[in-house]
Coordinates of C-alpha atoms and ligand atoms in Angstrom, one line a residue:
Chain A
X1 CA 117.3 130.5 82.0
X2 CA 114.0 132.2 82.8
X3 CA 114.8 134.9 80.2
X4 CA 114.7 132.3 77.5
X5 CA 111.0 131.6 78.1
X6 CA 108.8 132.3 75.2
X7 CA 111.6 132.4 72.7
X8 CA 112.3 128.9 71.6
X9 CA 115.0 130.0 69.2
X10 CA 117.1 131.0 72.2
X11 CA 116.7 127.8 74.2
X12 CA 119.0 124.9 74.2
X13 CA 119.0 121.3 75.5
X14 CA 121.5 120.2 78.1
X15 CA 123.5 118.3 75.5
X16 CA 123.6 121.4 73.2
X17 CA 124.8 123.5 76.1
X18 CA 127.7 121.2 77.0
X19 CA 128.8 120.8 73.4
X20 CA 128.6 124.6 72.8
X21 CA 130.8 125.2 75.9
X22 CA 133.3 122.5 74.8
X23 CA 133.4 123.9 71.3
X24 CA 133.9 127.5 72.5
X25 CA 130.7 128.7 70.9
X26 CA 127.7 130.6 72.2
X27 CA 125.3 128.0 70.8
X28 CA 125.2 125.0 68.5
X29 CA 122.5 123.5 66.3
X30 CA 121.8 119.8 65.8
X31 CA 123.4 118.6 62.6
X32 CA 126.3 121.0 62.9
X33 CA 129.8 119.6 63.1
X34 CA 132.0 121.1 65.8
X35 CA 135.4 120.4 67.4
X36 CA 135.3 120.1 71.1
X37 CA 137.9 120.4 73.8
X38 CA 137.9 117.2 75.9
X39 CA 137.7 117.5 79.7
X40 CA 138.4 113.8 80.3
X41 CA 139.5 110.8 78.3
X42 CA 139.1 107.3 79.5
X43 CA 141.1 104.5 77.9
X44 CA 141.1 100.8 78.7
X45 CA 143.3 97.8 78.6
X46 CA 141.3 96.4 75.7
X47 CA 141.5 99.1 73.1
X48 CA 143.6 101.8 74.9
X49 CA 147.4 101.7 75.4
X50 CA 148.0 98.7 73.1
X51 CA 146.4 100.5 70.2
X52 CA 147.5 104.0 71.1
X53 CA 151.1 103.5 72.1
X54 CA 152.3 102.2 68.7
X55 CA 150.6 105.2 67.0
X56 CA 152.2 107.7 69.5
X57 CA 155.6 106.2 68.6
X58 CA 154.8 106.3 64.9
X59 CA 154.0 110.0 65.1
X60 CA 156.8 110.7 67.6
X61 CA 154.5 112.5 70.0
X62 CA 153.5 112.3 73.6
X63 CA 150.1 112.6 75.3
X64 CA 148.1 115.8 75.6
X65 CA 147.5 115.8 79.3
X66 CA 148.5 112.9 81.7
X67 CA 146.1 114.3 84.3
X68 CA 143.1 114.2 82.1
X69 CA 143.7 110.7 80.6
X70 CA 142.4 108.0 82.9
X71 CA 143.5 104.5 82.3
X72 CA 141.5 101.5 83.6
X73 CA 142.3 97.8 83.3
X74 CA 139.0 96.0 83.4
X75 CA 138.3 94.0 80.2
X76 CA 141.1 91.4 80.5
X77 CA 141.4 91.2 84.3
X78 CA 142.6 89.1 85.8
X79 CA 144.8 87.7 83.1
X80 CA 143.8 84.2 81.9
X81 CA 146.7 83.5 79.6
X82 CA 150.1 84.9 78.5
X83 CA 148.4 87.1 75.9
X84 CA 146.1 88.9 78.2
X85 CA 148.9 89.2 80.8
X86 CA 151.0 90.9 78.1
X87 CA 148.1 93.3 77.3
X88 CA 147.8 94.2 81.0
X89 CA 151.6 94.6 81.4
X90 CA 151.6 96.9 78.4
X91 CA 148.9 99.1 80.0
X92 CA 151.0 99.4 83.2
X93 CA 154.1 100.2 81.2
X94 CA 152.2 102.9 79.3
X95 CA 151.0 104.5 82.5
X96 CA 154.5 104.7 83.8
X97 CA 156.0 105.9 80.6
X98 CA 153.5 108.8 80.1
X99 CA 153.1 109.6 83.8
X100 CA 149.4 109.0 83.7
X101 CA 148.0 110.4 87.0
X102 CA 144.9 108.2 87.4
X103 CA 145.3 104.5 86.8
X104 CA 142.8 102.1 88.1
X105 CA 144.4 98.7 87.8
X106 CA 141.9 95.9 88.5
X107 CA 139.8 98.1 90.7
X108 CA 136.6 97.5 88.7
X109 CA 134.7 98.2 85.5
X110 CA 135.7 101.5 84.0
X111 CA 132.3 103.2 84.0
X112 CA 131.9 102.4 87.7
X113 CA 135.4 103.3 88.8
X114 CA 135.0 106.8 87.2
X115 CA 132.1 107.7 89.3
X116 CA 133.4 106.0 92.5
X117 CA 136.3 108.4 92.3
X118 CA 134.5 111.6 91.6
X119 CA 135.8 112.1 88.0
X120 CA 132.6 113.1 86.4
X121 CA 130.8 116.4 86.9
X122 CA 127.9 118.2 85.3
X123 CA 128.8 120.1 82.1
X124 CA 131.9 118.1 81.3
X125 CA 132.6 116.9 77.8
X126 CA 134.2 113.4 78.2
X127 CA 135.3 110.6 75.8
X128 CA 135.7 107.0 76.5
X129 CA 137.1 104.1 74.6
X130 CA 134.1 101.9 75.2
X131 CA 130.6 102.0 73.8
X132 CA 128.9 102.2 77.2
X133 CA 130.8 105.4 78.1
X134 CA 127.3 106.9 77.7
X135 CA 126.8 105.8 81.4
X136 CA 128.7 108.9 82.5
X137 CA 125.7 111.0 81.4
X138 CA 123.9 110.1 84.6
X139 CA 126.2 112.7 86.2
X140 CA 124.9 115.5 83.9
X141 CA 128.0 115.4 81.7
X142 CA 128.3 114.6 78.0
X143 CA 130.2 111.3 77.6
X144 CA 130.3 109.2 74.5
X145 CA 132.2 106.2 73.3
X146 CA 134.8 106.1 70.5
X147 CA 137.0 103.6 68.7
X148 CA 140.8 103.2 69.2
X149 CA 141.9 105.5 66.4
X150 CA 139.7 108.3 67.6
X151 CA 140.9 107.9 71.2
X152 CA 144.5 108.1 69.9
X153 CA 143.6 111.5 68.4
X154 CA 142.0 112.6 71.7
X155 CA 145.0 111.4 73.7
X156 CA 147.4 113.4 71.4
X157 CA 145.3 116.6 70.8
X158 CA 142.7 116.8 73.6
X159 CA 140.1 117.4 70.9
X160 CA 137.5 115.6 69.0
X161 CA 134.9 116.5 66.3
X162 CA 131.3 115.7 66.8
X163 CA 128.1 116.2 64.9
X164 CA 125.7 117.9 67.4
X165 CA 123.0 115.3 68.1
X166 CA 119.4 116.0 68.4
X167 CA 117.9 115.3 71.8
X168 CA 115.1 112.9 72.4
X169 CA 113.4 113.5 75.7
X170 CA 112.0 110.5 77.6
X171 CA 109.9 111.2 80.6
X172 CA 108.6 108.7 83.2
X173 CA 106.1 109.5 85.8
X174 CA 104.6 107.5 88.7
X175 CA 106.0 104.7 90.9
X176 CA 107.3 101.3 89.8
X177 CA 105.6 98.1 90.8
X178 CA 107.4 95.5 92.9
X179 CA 110.5 94.1 91.1
X180 CA 110.4 96.7 88.4
X181 CA 113.6 98.7 88.0
X182 CA 115.7 100.8 85.5
X183 CA 116.8 97.7 83.6
X184 CA 113.1 96.9 82.8
X185 CA 112.7 100.5 81.6
X186 CA 115.6 100.0 79.2
X187 CA 114.5 96.7 77.8
X188 CA 111.1 98.2 77.2
X189 CA 112.6 101.3 75.6
X190 CA 114.8 99.2 73.2
X191 CA 111.6 97.6 71.9
X192 CA 109.7 100.9 71.9
X193 CA 112.2 103.3 70.5
X194 CA 114.3 100.8 68.5
X195 CA 118.0 100.5 68.5
X196 CA 118.9 102.8 65.6
X197 CA 118.6 106.3 67.2
X198 CA 121.9 107.4 65.7
X199 CA 122.9 111.1 66.1
X200 CA 120.6 111.6 69.0
X201 CA 121.1 112.0 72.7
X202 CA 118.5 110.5 75.0
X203 CA 117.6 112.8 77.9
X204 CA 115.7 111.2 80.7
X205 CA 113.4 113.1 83.1
X206 CA 110.2 113.1 85.1
X207 CA 109.3 112.3 88.7
X208 CA 110.2 108.6 88.4
X209 CA 113.7 109.5 87.4
X210 CA 114.0 112.1 90.1
X211 CA 113.1 109.4 92.6
X212 CA 115.7 106.9 91.3
X213 CA 119.1 106.3 93.0
X214 CA 122.2 107.3 91.0
X215 CA 123.0 103.7 90.3
X216 CA 119.6 103.2 88.8
X217 CA 119.9 106.4 86.7
X218 CA 123.3 105.1 85.5
X219 CA 121.5 102.0 83.9
X220 CA 119.4 104.4 81.8
X221 CA 122.4 106.2 80.4
X222 CA 124.5 103.0 80.0
X223 CA 121.9 101.5 77.8
X224 CA 121.4 104.6 75.7
X225 CA 124.1 102.8 73.8
X226 CA 121.6 100.0 73.0
X227 CA 119.2 102.7 71.7
X228 CA 121.9 103.6 69.3
X229 CA 122.3 107.1 70.7
X230 CA 125.4 109.2 71.0
X231 CA 124.8 109.3 74.7
X232 CA 122.2 109.4 77.5
X233 CA 122.0 112.2 79.9
X234 CA 120.1 113.2 83.1
X235 CA 120.2 116.8 84.5
X236 CA 121.9 116.9 87.9
X237 CA 120.1 117.3 91.2
X238 CA 120.9 117.0 94.9
X239 CA 121.5 113.3 94.5
X240 CA 124.0 113.9 91.7
X241 CA 126.0 116.3 93.9
X242 CA 125.9 114.0 96.8
X243 CA 127.3 111.2 94.7
X244 CA 130.1 113.4 93.3
X245 CA 131.0 114.4 96.9
X246 CA 131.0 110.8 97.9
X247 CA 133.7 110.3 95.2
X248 CA 135.8 113.0 96.9
X249 CA 135.2 115.9 94.6
X250 CA 133.4 119.1 95.5
X251 CA 131.0 120.0 92.7
X252 CA 131.4 123.4 91.0
X253 CA 129.0 126.1 92.1
X254 CA 127.3 126.2 88.7
X255 CA 126.7 122.4 88.7
X256 CA 122.9 122.5 89.0
X257 CA 122.6 125.1 86.1
X258 CA 123.4 122.3 83.6
X259 CA 120.0 121.4 82.4
X260 CA 117.8 121.9 79.3
X261 CA 116.0 125.2 79.1
X262 CA 112.3 125.4 79.6
X263 CA 110.8 125.2 76.1
X264 CA 114.0 123.7 74.6
X265 CA 113.4 121.9 71.3
X266 CA 113.5 118.1 71.4
X267 CA 113.5 115.9 68.3
X268 CA 110.8 113.9 70.0
X269 CA 109.2 113.6 73.4
X270 CA 108.0 110.4 75.0
X271 CA 105.9 110.1 78.2
X272 CA 105.6 106.7 79.9
X273 CA 103.8 105.7 83.1
X274 CA 106.0 103.7 85.5
X275 CA 103.1 102.0 87.1
X276 CA 102.2 100.2 83.9
X277 CA 105.6 98.6 83.4
X278 CA 106.0 94.9 84.2
X279 CA 109.4 93.1 84.6
X280 CA 110.9 92.8 81.2
X281 CA 113.0 90.1 79.5
X282 CA 114.9 90.4 76.2
X283 CA 115.2 87.2 74.2
X284 CA 118.1 86.2 71.9
X285 CA 119.7 87.9 70.1
X286 CA 118.9 91.6 70.7
X287 CA 117.9 93.8 73.6
X288 CA 115.0 95.1 71.5
X289 CA 113.6 91.5 71.2
X290 CA 111.9 92.0 74.6
X291 CA 108.6 91.5 76.3
X292 CA 107.0 91.1 79.7
X293 CA 108.5 88.3 81.8
X294 CA 105.3 86.3 81.4
X295 CA 106.1 85.8 77.7
X296 CA 109.3 83.9 78.6
X297 CA 108.2 82.1 81.7
X298 CA 109.5 78.5 81.9
X299 CA 112.5 78.9 79.5
X300 CA 115.0 76.5 81.1
X301 CA 118.4 78.0 81.9
X302 CA 121.9 76.6 82.5
X303 CA 123.5 79.7 83.8
X304 CA 122.5 83.0 85.5
X305 CA 125.0 85.8 85.4
X306 CA 125.0 88.9 87.6
X307 CA 127.7 91.1 86.3
X308 CA 128.8 94.0 84.1
X309 CA 128.9 97.8 84.5
X310 CA 125.1 97.9 84.1
X311 CA 124.1 95.0 86.3
X312 CA 126.5 94.4 89.2
X313 CA 126.4 97.5 91.3
X314 CA 125.8 97.2 95.0
X315 CA 122.1 97.9 94.5
X316 CA 122.0 95.1 91.9
X317 CA 123.6 92.6 94.2
X318 CA 121.1 93.6 96.9
X319 CA 118.2 93.1 94.5
X320 CA 119.5 89.6 93.8
X321 CA 120.0 88.9 97.5
X322 CA 116.4 90.0 98.3
X323 CA 115.1 87.3 95.9
X324 CA 117.6 84.6 97.1
X325 CA 117.3 85.1 100.9
X326 CA 116.6 81.7 102.3
X327 CA 116.6 80.1 98.9
X328 CA 118.9 77.9 96.9
X329 CA 120.0 78.1 93.2
X330 CA 118.4 75.3 91.3
X331 CA 120.6 72.2 91.1
X332 CA 121.1 72.3 87.4
X333 CA 122.0 76.0 87.3
X334 CA 125.2 77.8 88.0
X335 CA 124.8 81.4 89.3
X336 CA 127.9 83.5 88.7
X337 CA 128.3 86.9 90.4
X338 CA 131.0 89.4 89.4
X339 CA 130.6 92.6 91.5
X340 CA 131.3 95.6 89.2
X341 CA 134.1 96.9 91.4
X342 CA 136.4 96.1 94.3
X343 CA 134.7 98.7 96.3
X344 CA 131.3 97.2 95.6
X345 CA 132.7 93.8 96.5
X346 CA 133.8 95.0 99.9
X347 CA 130.6 96.8 100.5
X348 CA 128.5 93.8 99.7
X349 CA 130.7 91.7 102.0
X350 CA 130.3 94.2 104.8
X351 CA 126.5 94.5 104.6
X352 CA 125.9 90.7 104.4
X353 CA 124.8 90.7 100.7
X354 CA 127.6 88.4 99.7
X355 CA 126.7 85.9 102.4
X356 CA 123.1 85.6 101.2
X357 CA 124.3 85.1 97.6
X358 CA 127.0 82.5 98.4
X359 CA 124.6 80.7 100.9
X360 CA 122.2 80.3 98.0
X361 CA 125.0 78.8 96.0
X362 CA 126.4 81.7 94.0
X363 CA 130.0 81.4 92.6
X364 CA 131.9 84.7 93.1
X365 CA 134.1 86.0 90.2
X366 CA 136.6 88.8 90.0
X367 CA 135.4 92.4 89.3
X368 CA 135.8 93.1 85.6
X369 CA 134.1 92.7 82.3
X370 CA 134.5 88.9 82.3
X371 CA 131.7 86.9 80.8
X372 CA 129.8 90.0 79.6
X373 CA 131.8 90.2 76.5
X374 CA 133.3 86.7 76.6
X375 CA 136.6 88.0 77.7
X376 CA 136.9 86.3 81.1
X377 CA 135.5 83.6 83.3
X378 CA 131.9 82.4 82.8
X379 CA 131.5 82.1 79.0
X380 CA 128.9 79.9 77.4
X381 CA 129.1 76.7 75.3
X382 CA 127.1 75.9 72.2
X383 CA 123.5 75.0 73.1
X384 CA 123.6 76.6 76.5
X385 CA 121.1 79.1 77.8
X386 CA 121.9 82.0 80.1
X387 CA 120.0 84.8 81.7
X388 CA 122.1 87.8 82.4
X389 CA 122.0 91.3 84.0
X390 CA 124.3 92.6 81.2
X391 CA 123.2 95.0 78.5
X392 CA 123.6 93.2 75.2
X393 CA 122.7 89.7 74.0
X394 CA 124.0 89.7 70.4
X395 CA 124.9 86.4 68.9
X396 CA 128.2 85.2 70.4
X397 CA 128.5 88.0 72.9
X398 CA 129.0 85.7 75.9
X399 CA 130.8 82.9 74.2
X400 CA 129.5 80.4 71.6
X401 CA 127.4 81.9 68.9
X402 CA 125.2 78.9 69.4
X403 CA 124.4 79.9 72.9
X404 CA 121.1 81.7 73.9
X405 CA 121.3 84.8 76.2
X406 CA 118.3 86.4 77.8
X407 CA 118.5 89.7 79.6
X408 CA 116.7 90.8 82.7
X409 CA 117.0 92.8 85.9
X410 CA 118.9 91.4 88.8
X411 CA 115.5 90.5 90.4
X412 CA 114.6 88.6 87.3
X413 CA 117.9 86.9 86.9
X414 CA 118.0 85.8 90.6
X415 CA 114.4 84.5 90.3
X416 CA 115.4 82.4 87.3
X417 CA 118.5 81.1 89.1
X418 CA 116.3 79.9 92.0
X419 CA 113.5 78.5 89.8
X420 CA 115.9 76.9 87.2
X421 CA 113.9 78.6 84.4
X422 CA 112.8 82.1 83.7
X423 CA 110.3 83.1 86.3
X424 CA 108.4 86.1 87.5
X425 CA 110.4 87.8 90.3
X426 CA 107.3 89.2 91.9
X427 CA 106.4 85.8 93.0
X428 CA 109.7 85.6 95.0
X429 CA 109.3 88.9 96.8
X430 CA 106.0 88.5 98.6
Chain B
X1 CA 139.9 119.8 47.1
X2 CA 136.7 120.3 49.0
X3 CA 134.5 119.6 45.9
X4 CA 134.1 116.5 43.8
X5 CA 132.4 115.9 40.5
X6 CA 131.5 112.4 39.4
X7 CA 128.9 109.9 38.5
X8 CA 126.1 108.9 40.9
X9 CA 125.9 105.3 42.2
X10 CA 122.5 104.8 43.8
X11 CA 122.0 102.1 46.4
X12 CA 118.9 102.8 48.4
X13 CA 118.2 102.1 52.1
X14 CA 120.1 100.1 54.7
X15 CA 123.4 99.6 52.9
X16 CA 125.2 97.6 55.7
X17 CA 128.8 97.0 56.5
X18 CA 128.6 93.4 55.2
X19 CA 127.7 94.8 51.8
X20 CA 130.5 97.4 52.0
X21 CA 133.1 95.0 53.4
X22 CA 132.0 91.4 53.0
X23 CA 132.9 89.3 56.0
X24 CA 134.3 86.7 53.6
X25 CA 137.3 88.9 52.9
X26 CA 138.0 90.2 56.4
X27 CA 141.3 88.4 56.4
X28 CA 142.4 89.7 53.0
X29 CA 144.3 92.9 52.4
X30 CA 142.5 96.2 52.4
X31 CA 142.9 96.4 48.7
X32 CA 141.4 93.0 48.0
X33 CA 138.6 93.8 50.4
X34 CA 137.9 97.1 48.5
X35 CA 137.7 95.1 45.2
X36 CA 134.7 93.3 46.6
X37 CA 133.0 96.4 48.0
X38 CA 129.2 96.4 47.3
X39 CA 129.5 93.5 44.9
X40 CA 126.4 91.7 46.1
X41 CA 124.3 94.7 45.1
X42 CA 126.3 96.1 42.2
X43 CA 128.8 93.4 40.8
X44 CA 130.6 96.0 38.7
X45 CA 130.9 98.7 41.2
X46 CA 134.5 98.3 42.4
X47 CA 135.7 97.8 38.8
X48 CA 133.8 100.6 37.3
X49 CA 133.8 103.3 39.9
X50 CA 136.0 106.3 39.0
X51 CA 137.9 108.8 41.1
X52 CA 135.5 111.3 42.6
X53 CA 132.3 109.4 41.9
X54 CA 129.5 109.8 44.4
X55 CA 127.6 107.1 46.3
X56 CA 123.9 107.9 47.0
X57 CA 122.2 105.9 49.7
X58 CA 119.0 106.1 51.7
X59 CA 118.2 105.4 55.3
X60 CA 120.8 104.3 57.8
X61 CA 123.8 104.0 55.4
X62 CA 126.6 101.9 57.0
X63 CA 124.4 100.1 59.5
X64 CA 126.0 97.0 61.0
X65 CA 129.4 96.4 62.6
X66 CA 132.1 98.8 63.6
X67 CA 134.5 97.3 61.0
X68 CA 136.6 100.1 59.6
X69 CA 137.1 98.4 56.3
X70 CA 133.6 99.4 55.3
X71 CA 134.7 103.1 55.2
X72 CA 138.3 102.4 54.2
X73 CA 137.2 100.5 51.1
X74 CA 135.4 103.7 49.8
X75 CA 138.6 105.6 50.5
X76 CA 140.7 103.1 48.6
X77 CA 138.3 103.2 45.6
X78 CA 138.6 107.1 45.7
X79 CA 134.9 107.7 46.2
X80 CA 134.4 111.5 46.3
X81 CA 131.5 111.6 48.7
X82 CA 128.6 109.7 50.2
X83 CA 125.2 111.3 50.2
X84 CA 122.5 109.5 52.2
X85 CA 119.3 110.3 54.0
X86 CA 120.9 109.1 57.3
X87 CA 124.1 107.3 58.4
X88 CA 125.0 104.8 61.1
X89 CA 127.1 106.5 63.7
X90 CA 130.2 104.4 63.6
X91 CA 130.3 104.2 59.8
X92 CA 129.9 108.0 59.6
X93 CA 132.7 108.6 62.1
X94 CA 135.0 106.1 60.5
X95 CA 134.3 107.5 57.0
X96 CA 135.2 111.0 57.9
X97 CA 138.3 109.8 59.9
X98 CA 139.4 107.9 56.7
X99 CA 138.9 111.0 54.5
X100 CA 135.5 110.2 52.9
X101 CA 133.0 113.1 53.2
X102 CA 129.5 112.0 54.2
X103 CA 126.6 114.4 53.8
X104 CA 123.0 114.1 55.0
X105 CA 120.9 114.3 51.9
X106 CA 117.1 113.9 52.4
X107 CA 116.4 114.3 48.6
X108 CA 118.3 111.1 47.7
X109 CA 115.4 109.7 45.8
X110 CA 115.7 112.6 43.2
X111 CA 119.1 111.3 42.1
X112 CA 119.2 108.6 39.4
X113 CA 122.0 106.1 38.7
X114 CA 124.6 107.7 36.4
X115 CA 123.5 111.3 37.0
X116 CA 126.5 113.6 37.1
X117 CA 126.8 115.3 40.5
X118 CA 129.0 118.1 41.8
X119 CA 129.3 118.0 45.6
X120 CA 130.9 120.8 47.6
X121 CA 131.3 119.6 51.2
X122 CA 132.4 123.0 52.6
X123 CA 129.9 125.2 51.0
X124 CA 127.2 122.6 51.5
X125 CA 125.9 122.4 47.9
X126 CA 125.0 119.4 45.7
X127 CA 124.4 120.1 42.0
X128 CA 122.8 117.5 39.7
X129 CA 124.5 118.5 36.4
X130 CA 122.2 116.0 34.6
X131 CA 118.9 117.4 35.9
X132 CA 120.1 120.9 36.6
X133 CA 118.7 120.8 40.1
X134 CA 120.6 122.3 43.1
X135 CA 120.4 121.3 46.7
X136 CA 121.7 122.7 50.0
X137 CA 123.2 120.3 52.6
X138 CA 124.7 120.7 56.1
X139 CA 128.3 121.5 55.3
X140 CA 131.5 120.0 56.8
X141 CA 133.5 122.8 58.4
X142 CA 136.8 123.8 56.6
X143 CA 139.1 122.7 59.5
X144 CA 137.6 119.2 59.5
X145 CA 137.8 119.1 55.7
X146 CA 141.5 119.6 56.1
X147 CA 141.7 116.3 57.8
X148 CA 139.5 114.7 55.2
X149 CA 141.6 116.0 52.4
X150 CA 144.8 114.8 54.1
X151 CA 143.2 111.3 53.9
X152 CA 141.9 111.1 57.5
X153 CA 142.9 111.4 61.1
X154 CA 146.2 109.6 61.1
X155 CA 147.7 111.1 57.9
X156 CA 146.4 114.5 59.1
X157 CA 148.2 114.1 62.5
X158 CA 151.3 112.9 60.7
X159 CA 151.4 115.9 58.5
X160 CA 150.7 118.3 61.4
X161 CA 153.6 116.9 63.5
X162 CA 156.0 116.6 60.6
X163 CA 155.4 120.4 60.1
X164 CA 155.8 121.2 63.7
X165 CA 158.8 119.0 64.3
Ligands
SF4_501 S1 131.0 95.1 81.6 FE1 130.4 94.6 79.5 S2 129.2 96.3 78.8 FE2 130.3 97.0 80.7 S3 132.3 97.9 79.9 FE3 132.6 95.7 80.3 S4 132.3 94.7 78.4 FE4 131.4 96.7 78.2

């Protein structure tokens, strides 16, 4: 990598390197269209087997590689009616029929389950049948989301075409204030960078990111989807390798070499100071409709939701618990908590986090997508207001399109649950 | 056929999926949906567009929902290509996967309604036969163009496996 110094024409960003490798080329240029070999394909109960299986039958073909296709049931779990039960049964039958090696049935939300089980590694080119597949980029791989037809193509051929994205580099330096976390960064960035950064990858860096835990970094890559990017990515470091090992996989010897070259060309560079960031809240009906928590203080809520891939990891539940220790959820509010995976559920039970939450009055829900996309328990009625740790608040996303959804960090959501209205979490942590 | 020659239909910035595939017709057949394509900005478009005509848009063409009918309607109407300053990701992917070539074309403002255009997606050239001006665009590689010419991903796979089997 040193040898590229001083010759920008020979440098490449992390994303360009991964795509070039997957496309079998020495280098690629943003804007170029290439076909990539896929290292891992993740499909889900929602848009996976039930869309793909009929097409496989129509074409009279099987799947490309049952070891590289990972099936997760998470969107419709647990079944709430005969229809969702049939969708889940179909996914199970599909797994049996095509001898899929890795099937995570009701183990948790797909993006979380992938990392818990060591499936993602730096330099991989991965595809997921869900828009927040960008979350995988926290592990130094290229992972993007695709629709049902395209995932059918991937499952048959093991290939997909892509237009090489430009990379926008976003650096953060300094330390966060109390109660400021990765979620606040993303609500801020949605406002700052806008939500239409199509054909770009967002690469995060800087000392603030280096100091973040893997589960906080994952939030940045998850919500690269809200920025409209192809994906989000963070170059691997010792923390990345430790997380991969914790998932039971020994990282490849070249893992740390997957990073942007010094002097690599970025479409834009942004530098932000972490110390200046306040807790953020996004108001209905877009993540970019955000501002400091003070702007929304006092908005009365009916429901607080701590859930989703982005907002119900162990660290998220712990953040909520730190606010709710010795407190009660306001009497007119229901606090619903859906840990992002079974493993997280067990860990939160073991370390006492769940006790704190349920003592405060939280209602525990199953690990799955649930209310995040109005697929399971916890949806909203017309005229109701919810504050949520999820990633999107588009009209109708969590139920009635006459409901109002605010987004915040687990700290902010827990503070609102206790206060009964949107409140500054810093006042609860002193 | 990697080249198309036809009339330019100019639409400007932010042509969204509701204009391309009006929500009102989401429950209708794809053909009925296509007959209403872009009607709120160009009432005659679906009636008058001819095979191989070229749509010219500005910023963020296809912004909005992931509904595939937005791209499918252009296929049904046999639009030869879409030129735009920029595209929304999902629309762009859907369009190519339904066999409608999309090319990034920063000079879109130099094209006038009804100009005759010749667009070659593989060589990456746009020729304005009316003004005589030529442009270079980022091409679509030949192997991907095969899929586009076949009518998109599913017909392409069908053809491929029919041959193999
Ligand atoms: S929790 Fe929400 S954002 Fe995450 S995968 Fe499920 S539906 Fe998507």
